[in-house]
Tab-separated table of C-alpha atoms in Angstrom:
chain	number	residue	atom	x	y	z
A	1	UNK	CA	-10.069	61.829	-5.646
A	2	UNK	CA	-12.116	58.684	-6.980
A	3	UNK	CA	-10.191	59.019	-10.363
A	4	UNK	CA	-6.697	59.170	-8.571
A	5	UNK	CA	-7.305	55.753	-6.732
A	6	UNK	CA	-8.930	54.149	-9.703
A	7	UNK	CA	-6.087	54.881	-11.487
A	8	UNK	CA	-3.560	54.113	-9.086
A	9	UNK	CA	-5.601	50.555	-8.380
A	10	UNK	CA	-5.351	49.731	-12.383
A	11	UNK	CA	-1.831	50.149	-12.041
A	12	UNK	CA	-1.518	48.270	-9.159
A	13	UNK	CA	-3.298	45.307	-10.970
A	14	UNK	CA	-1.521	45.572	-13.991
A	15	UNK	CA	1.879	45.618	-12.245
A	16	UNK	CA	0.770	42.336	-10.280
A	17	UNK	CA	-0.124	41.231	-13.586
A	18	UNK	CA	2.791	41.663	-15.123
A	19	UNK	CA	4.959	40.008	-12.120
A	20	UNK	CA	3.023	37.340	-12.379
A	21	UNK	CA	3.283	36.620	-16.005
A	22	UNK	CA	6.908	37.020	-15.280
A	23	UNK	CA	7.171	34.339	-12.901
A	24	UNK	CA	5.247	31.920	-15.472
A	25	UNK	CA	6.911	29.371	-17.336
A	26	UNK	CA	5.874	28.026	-20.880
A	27	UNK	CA	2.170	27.951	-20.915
A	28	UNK	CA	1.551	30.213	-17.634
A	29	UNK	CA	3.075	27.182	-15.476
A	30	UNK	CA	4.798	28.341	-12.873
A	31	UNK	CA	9.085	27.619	-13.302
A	32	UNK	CA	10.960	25.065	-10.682
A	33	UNK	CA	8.002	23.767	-9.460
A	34	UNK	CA	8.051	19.720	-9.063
A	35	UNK	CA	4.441	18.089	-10.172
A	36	UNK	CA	3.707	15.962	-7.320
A	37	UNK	CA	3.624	12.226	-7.826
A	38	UNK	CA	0.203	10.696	-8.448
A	39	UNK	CA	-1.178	9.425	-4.816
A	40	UNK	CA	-3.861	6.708	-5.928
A	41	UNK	CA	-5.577	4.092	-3.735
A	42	UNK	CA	-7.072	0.681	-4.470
A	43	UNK	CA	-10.851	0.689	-5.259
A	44	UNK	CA	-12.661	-2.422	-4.054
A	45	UNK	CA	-15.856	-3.398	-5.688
A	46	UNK	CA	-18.452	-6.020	-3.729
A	47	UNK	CA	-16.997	-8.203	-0.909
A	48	UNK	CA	-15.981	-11.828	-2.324
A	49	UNK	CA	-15.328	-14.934	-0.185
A	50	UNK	CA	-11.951	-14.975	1.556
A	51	UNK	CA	-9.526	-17.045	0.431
A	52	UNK	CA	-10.036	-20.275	2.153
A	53	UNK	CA	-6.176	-21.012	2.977
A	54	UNK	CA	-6.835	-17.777	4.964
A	55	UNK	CA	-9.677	-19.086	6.820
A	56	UNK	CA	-7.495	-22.131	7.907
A	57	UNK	CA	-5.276	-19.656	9.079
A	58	UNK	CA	-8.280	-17.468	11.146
A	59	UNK	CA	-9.228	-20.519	12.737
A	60	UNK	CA	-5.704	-21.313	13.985
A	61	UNK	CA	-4.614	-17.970	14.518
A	62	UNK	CA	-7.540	-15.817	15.839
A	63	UNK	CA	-5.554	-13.094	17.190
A	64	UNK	CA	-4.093	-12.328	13.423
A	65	UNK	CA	-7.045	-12.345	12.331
A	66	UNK	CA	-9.132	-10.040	14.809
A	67	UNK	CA	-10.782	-6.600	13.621
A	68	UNK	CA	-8.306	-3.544	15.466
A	69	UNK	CA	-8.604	-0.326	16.081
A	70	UNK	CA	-6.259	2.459	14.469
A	71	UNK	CA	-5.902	4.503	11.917
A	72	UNK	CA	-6.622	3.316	8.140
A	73	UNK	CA	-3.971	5.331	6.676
A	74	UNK	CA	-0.520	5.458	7.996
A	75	UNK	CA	1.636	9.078	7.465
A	76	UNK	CA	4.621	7.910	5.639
A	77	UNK	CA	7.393	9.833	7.900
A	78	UNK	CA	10.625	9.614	7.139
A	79	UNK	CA	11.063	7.378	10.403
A	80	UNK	CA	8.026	5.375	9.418
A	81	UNK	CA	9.482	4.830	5.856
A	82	UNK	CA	12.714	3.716	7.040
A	83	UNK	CA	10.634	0.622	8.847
A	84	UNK	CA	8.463	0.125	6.118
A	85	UNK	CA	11.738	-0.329	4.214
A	86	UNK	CA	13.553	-2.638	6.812
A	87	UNK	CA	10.689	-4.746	7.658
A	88	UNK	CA	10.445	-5.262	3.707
A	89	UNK	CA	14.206	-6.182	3.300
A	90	UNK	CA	14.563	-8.231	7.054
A	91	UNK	CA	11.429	-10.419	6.226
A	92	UNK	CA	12.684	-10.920	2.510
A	93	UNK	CA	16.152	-12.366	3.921
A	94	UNK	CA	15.019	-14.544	6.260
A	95	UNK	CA	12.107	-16.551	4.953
A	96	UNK	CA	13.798	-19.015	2.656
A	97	UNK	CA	11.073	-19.312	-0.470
A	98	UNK	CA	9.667	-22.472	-0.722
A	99	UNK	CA	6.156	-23.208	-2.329
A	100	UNK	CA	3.632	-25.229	-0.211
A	101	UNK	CA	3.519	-28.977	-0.899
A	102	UNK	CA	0.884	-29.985	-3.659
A	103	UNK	CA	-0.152	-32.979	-1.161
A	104	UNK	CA	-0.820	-30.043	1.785
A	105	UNK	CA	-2.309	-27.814	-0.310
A	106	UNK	CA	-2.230	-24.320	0.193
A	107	UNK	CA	-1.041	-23.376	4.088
A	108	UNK	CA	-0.381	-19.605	5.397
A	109	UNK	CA	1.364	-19.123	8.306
A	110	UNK	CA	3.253	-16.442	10.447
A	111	UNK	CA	6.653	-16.078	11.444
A	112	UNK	CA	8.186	-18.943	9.046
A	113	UNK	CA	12.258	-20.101	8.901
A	114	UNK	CA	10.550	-21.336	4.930
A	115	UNK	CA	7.492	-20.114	3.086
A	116	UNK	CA	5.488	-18.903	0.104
A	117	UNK	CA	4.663	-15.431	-1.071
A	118	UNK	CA	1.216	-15.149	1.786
A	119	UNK	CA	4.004	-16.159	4.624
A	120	UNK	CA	6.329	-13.311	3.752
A	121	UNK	CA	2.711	-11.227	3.767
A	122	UNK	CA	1.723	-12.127	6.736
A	123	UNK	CA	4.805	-12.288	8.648
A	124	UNK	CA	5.368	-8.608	7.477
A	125	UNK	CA	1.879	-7.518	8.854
A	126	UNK	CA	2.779	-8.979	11.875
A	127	UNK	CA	6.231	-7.615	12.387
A	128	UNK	CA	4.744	-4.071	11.438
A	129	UNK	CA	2.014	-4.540	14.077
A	130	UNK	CA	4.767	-5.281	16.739
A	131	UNK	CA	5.992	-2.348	15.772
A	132	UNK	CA	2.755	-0.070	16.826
A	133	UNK	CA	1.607	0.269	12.896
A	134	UNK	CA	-2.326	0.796	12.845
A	135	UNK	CA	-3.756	-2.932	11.372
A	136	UNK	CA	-6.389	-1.386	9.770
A	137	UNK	CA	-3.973	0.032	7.519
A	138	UNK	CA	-2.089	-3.195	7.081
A	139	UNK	CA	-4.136	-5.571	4.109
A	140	UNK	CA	-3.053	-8.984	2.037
A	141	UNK	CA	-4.210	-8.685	-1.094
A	142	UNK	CA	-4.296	-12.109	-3.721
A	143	UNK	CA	-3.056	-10.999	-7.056
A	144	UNK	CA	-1.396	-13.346	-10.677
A	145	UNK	CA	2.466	-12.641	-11.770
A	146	UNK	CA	2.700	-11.927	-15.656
A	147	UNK	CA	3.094	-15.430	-15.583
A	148	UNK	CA	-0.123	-16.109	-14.434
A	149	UNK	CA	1.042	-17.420	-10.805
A	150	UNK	CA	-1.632	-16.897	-7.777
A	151	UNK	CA	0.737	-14.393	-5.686
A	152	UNK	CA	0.136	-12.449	-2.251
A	153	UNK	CA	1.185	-9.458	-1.219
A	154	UNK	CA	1.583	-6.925	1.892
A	155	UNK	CA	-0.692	-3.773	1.167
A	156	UNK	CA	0.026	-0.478	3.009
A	157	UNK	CA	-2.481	2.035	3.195
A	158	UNK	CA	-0.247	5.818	3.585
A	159	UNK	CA	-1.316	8.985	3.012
A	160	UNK	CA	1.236	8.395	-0.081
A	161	UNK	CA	-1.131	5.823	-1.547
A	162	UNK	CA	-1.361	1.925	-1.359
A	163	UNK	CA	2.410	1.029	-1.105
A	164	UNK	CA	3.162	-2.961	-2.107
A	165	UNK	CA	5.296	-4.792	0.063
A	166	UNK	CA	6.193	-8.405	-1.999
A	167	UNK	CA	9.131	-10.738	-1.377
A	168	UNK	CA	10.058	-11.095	-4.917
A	169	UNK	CA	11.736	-7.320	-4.336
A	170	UNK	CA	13.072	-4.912	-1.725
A	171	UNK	CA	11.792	-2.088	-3.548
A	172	UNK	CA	8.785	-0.783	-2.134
A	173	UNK	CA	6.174	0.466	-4.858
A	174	UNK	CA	2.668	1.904	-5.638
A	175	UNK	CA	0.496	-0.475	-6.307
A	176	UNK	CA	-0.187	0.683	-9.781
A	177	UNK	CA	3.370	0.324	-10.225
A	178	UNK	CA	3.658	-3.213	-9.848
A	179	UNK	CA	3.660	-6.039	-13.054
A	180	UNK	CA	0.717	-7.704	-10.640
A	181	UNK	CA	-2.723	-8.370	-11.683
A	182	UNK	CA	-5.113	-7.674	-8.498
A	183	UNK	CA	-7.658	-9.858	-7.442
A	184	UNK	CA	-8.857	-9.351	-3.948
A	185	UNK	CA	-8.105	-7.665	-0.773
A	186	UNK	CA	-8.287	-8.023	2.429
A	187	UNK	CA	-10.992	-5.281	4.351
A	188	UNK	CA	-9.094	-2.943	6.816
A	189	UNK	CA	-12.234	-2.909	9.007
A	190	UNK	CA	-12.295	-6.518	9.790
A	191	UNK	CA	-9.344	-8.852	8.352
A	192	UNK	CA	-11.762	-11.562	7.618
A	193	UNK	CA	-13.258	-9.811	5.266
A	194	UNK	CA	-12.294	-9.772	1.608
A	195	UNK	CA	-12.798	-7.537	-1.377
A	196	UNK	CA	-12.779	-8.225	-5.075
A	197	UNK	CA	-10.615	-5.851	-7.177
């Protein structure tokens, strides 16, 4: 009796076996499956002084720059993409660019007709927050263009990875993905605090 079901288990197993070898593509990897895109996430290293532009902007606009509650990742939905992607495009549209005067130095500010690169930014964390998106998952980072230009840029925390939100495009991409050199970010924890990168 013991022989009979060893038997009929090693043919069991072998049958499996075989299935699954079937079922294997070149080098055992399974056929018609889709490798998943690489999720990856921006790594701060030791806090750095904000931006002082930005701390002009704290002072006048507290509430912007007040530590919130929320998640600190957002789950890119289909619905929540489709904002992402209109916020991106609406903001884009209707800030005419225009760099800050070299007598003013460098001003951000929120909900601009005309701005630079940190007005789109922040405009676009604000219009998101209106929109019940988590803060905390919301960050301006400071990066250089290839041409060596101090840019900003809307940083999205999703459970897709850090997504880059920048008015010199609609499209929406990873933040690995980008031609941008990274310098510092904002913390998610407390907007007045800043990471170098």
């Amino acid at each position: 009796m013991f022989k009979h079901a060893l038997i009929a288990t090693v043919a069991l197993a072998s049958l499996f076996a075989v299935q699954t070898a079937e079922a294997a593509g070149p080098a055992g990897f399974a056929r018609g499956l889709k490798t998943a895109p690489a999720i990856s996430y921006i790594s701060e290293k030791r806090r750095t002084s904000a931006p002082f532009a930005h701390v002009m902007f704290c002072a006048q606009n507290p509430a912007e720059c007040a530590a919130g509650g929320g998640a600190s990742e957002i789950f890119l939905s289909p619905f929540a993409d489709k904002q992402l992607r209109a916020v991106n495009a609406s903001v884009n549209r209707s800030i005419r660019p225009v760099n800050d005067r070299p007598d003013q130095g460098d001003v951000w500010q929120v909900n601009v007709k005309s701005g630079d690169c940190e007005d789109f930014a922040l405009t676009k964390r604000d219009r998101l927050i209106a929109m019940g998106w988590s803060a905390k998952a919301l960050r301006i980072a400071v990066t250089k263009t290839p041409a060596g230009e101090g840019h900003a840029v809307l940083v999205v925390k999703t459970d897709q990875g850090d997504l880059v939100l920048d008015n010199r495009s609609n499209a929406i991409k990873g933040w690995k993905d980008t031609d941008l050199r990274w310098l510092m970010i904002q913390s998610g924890d407390n907007p007045r605090v800043w990471y170098q990168l």
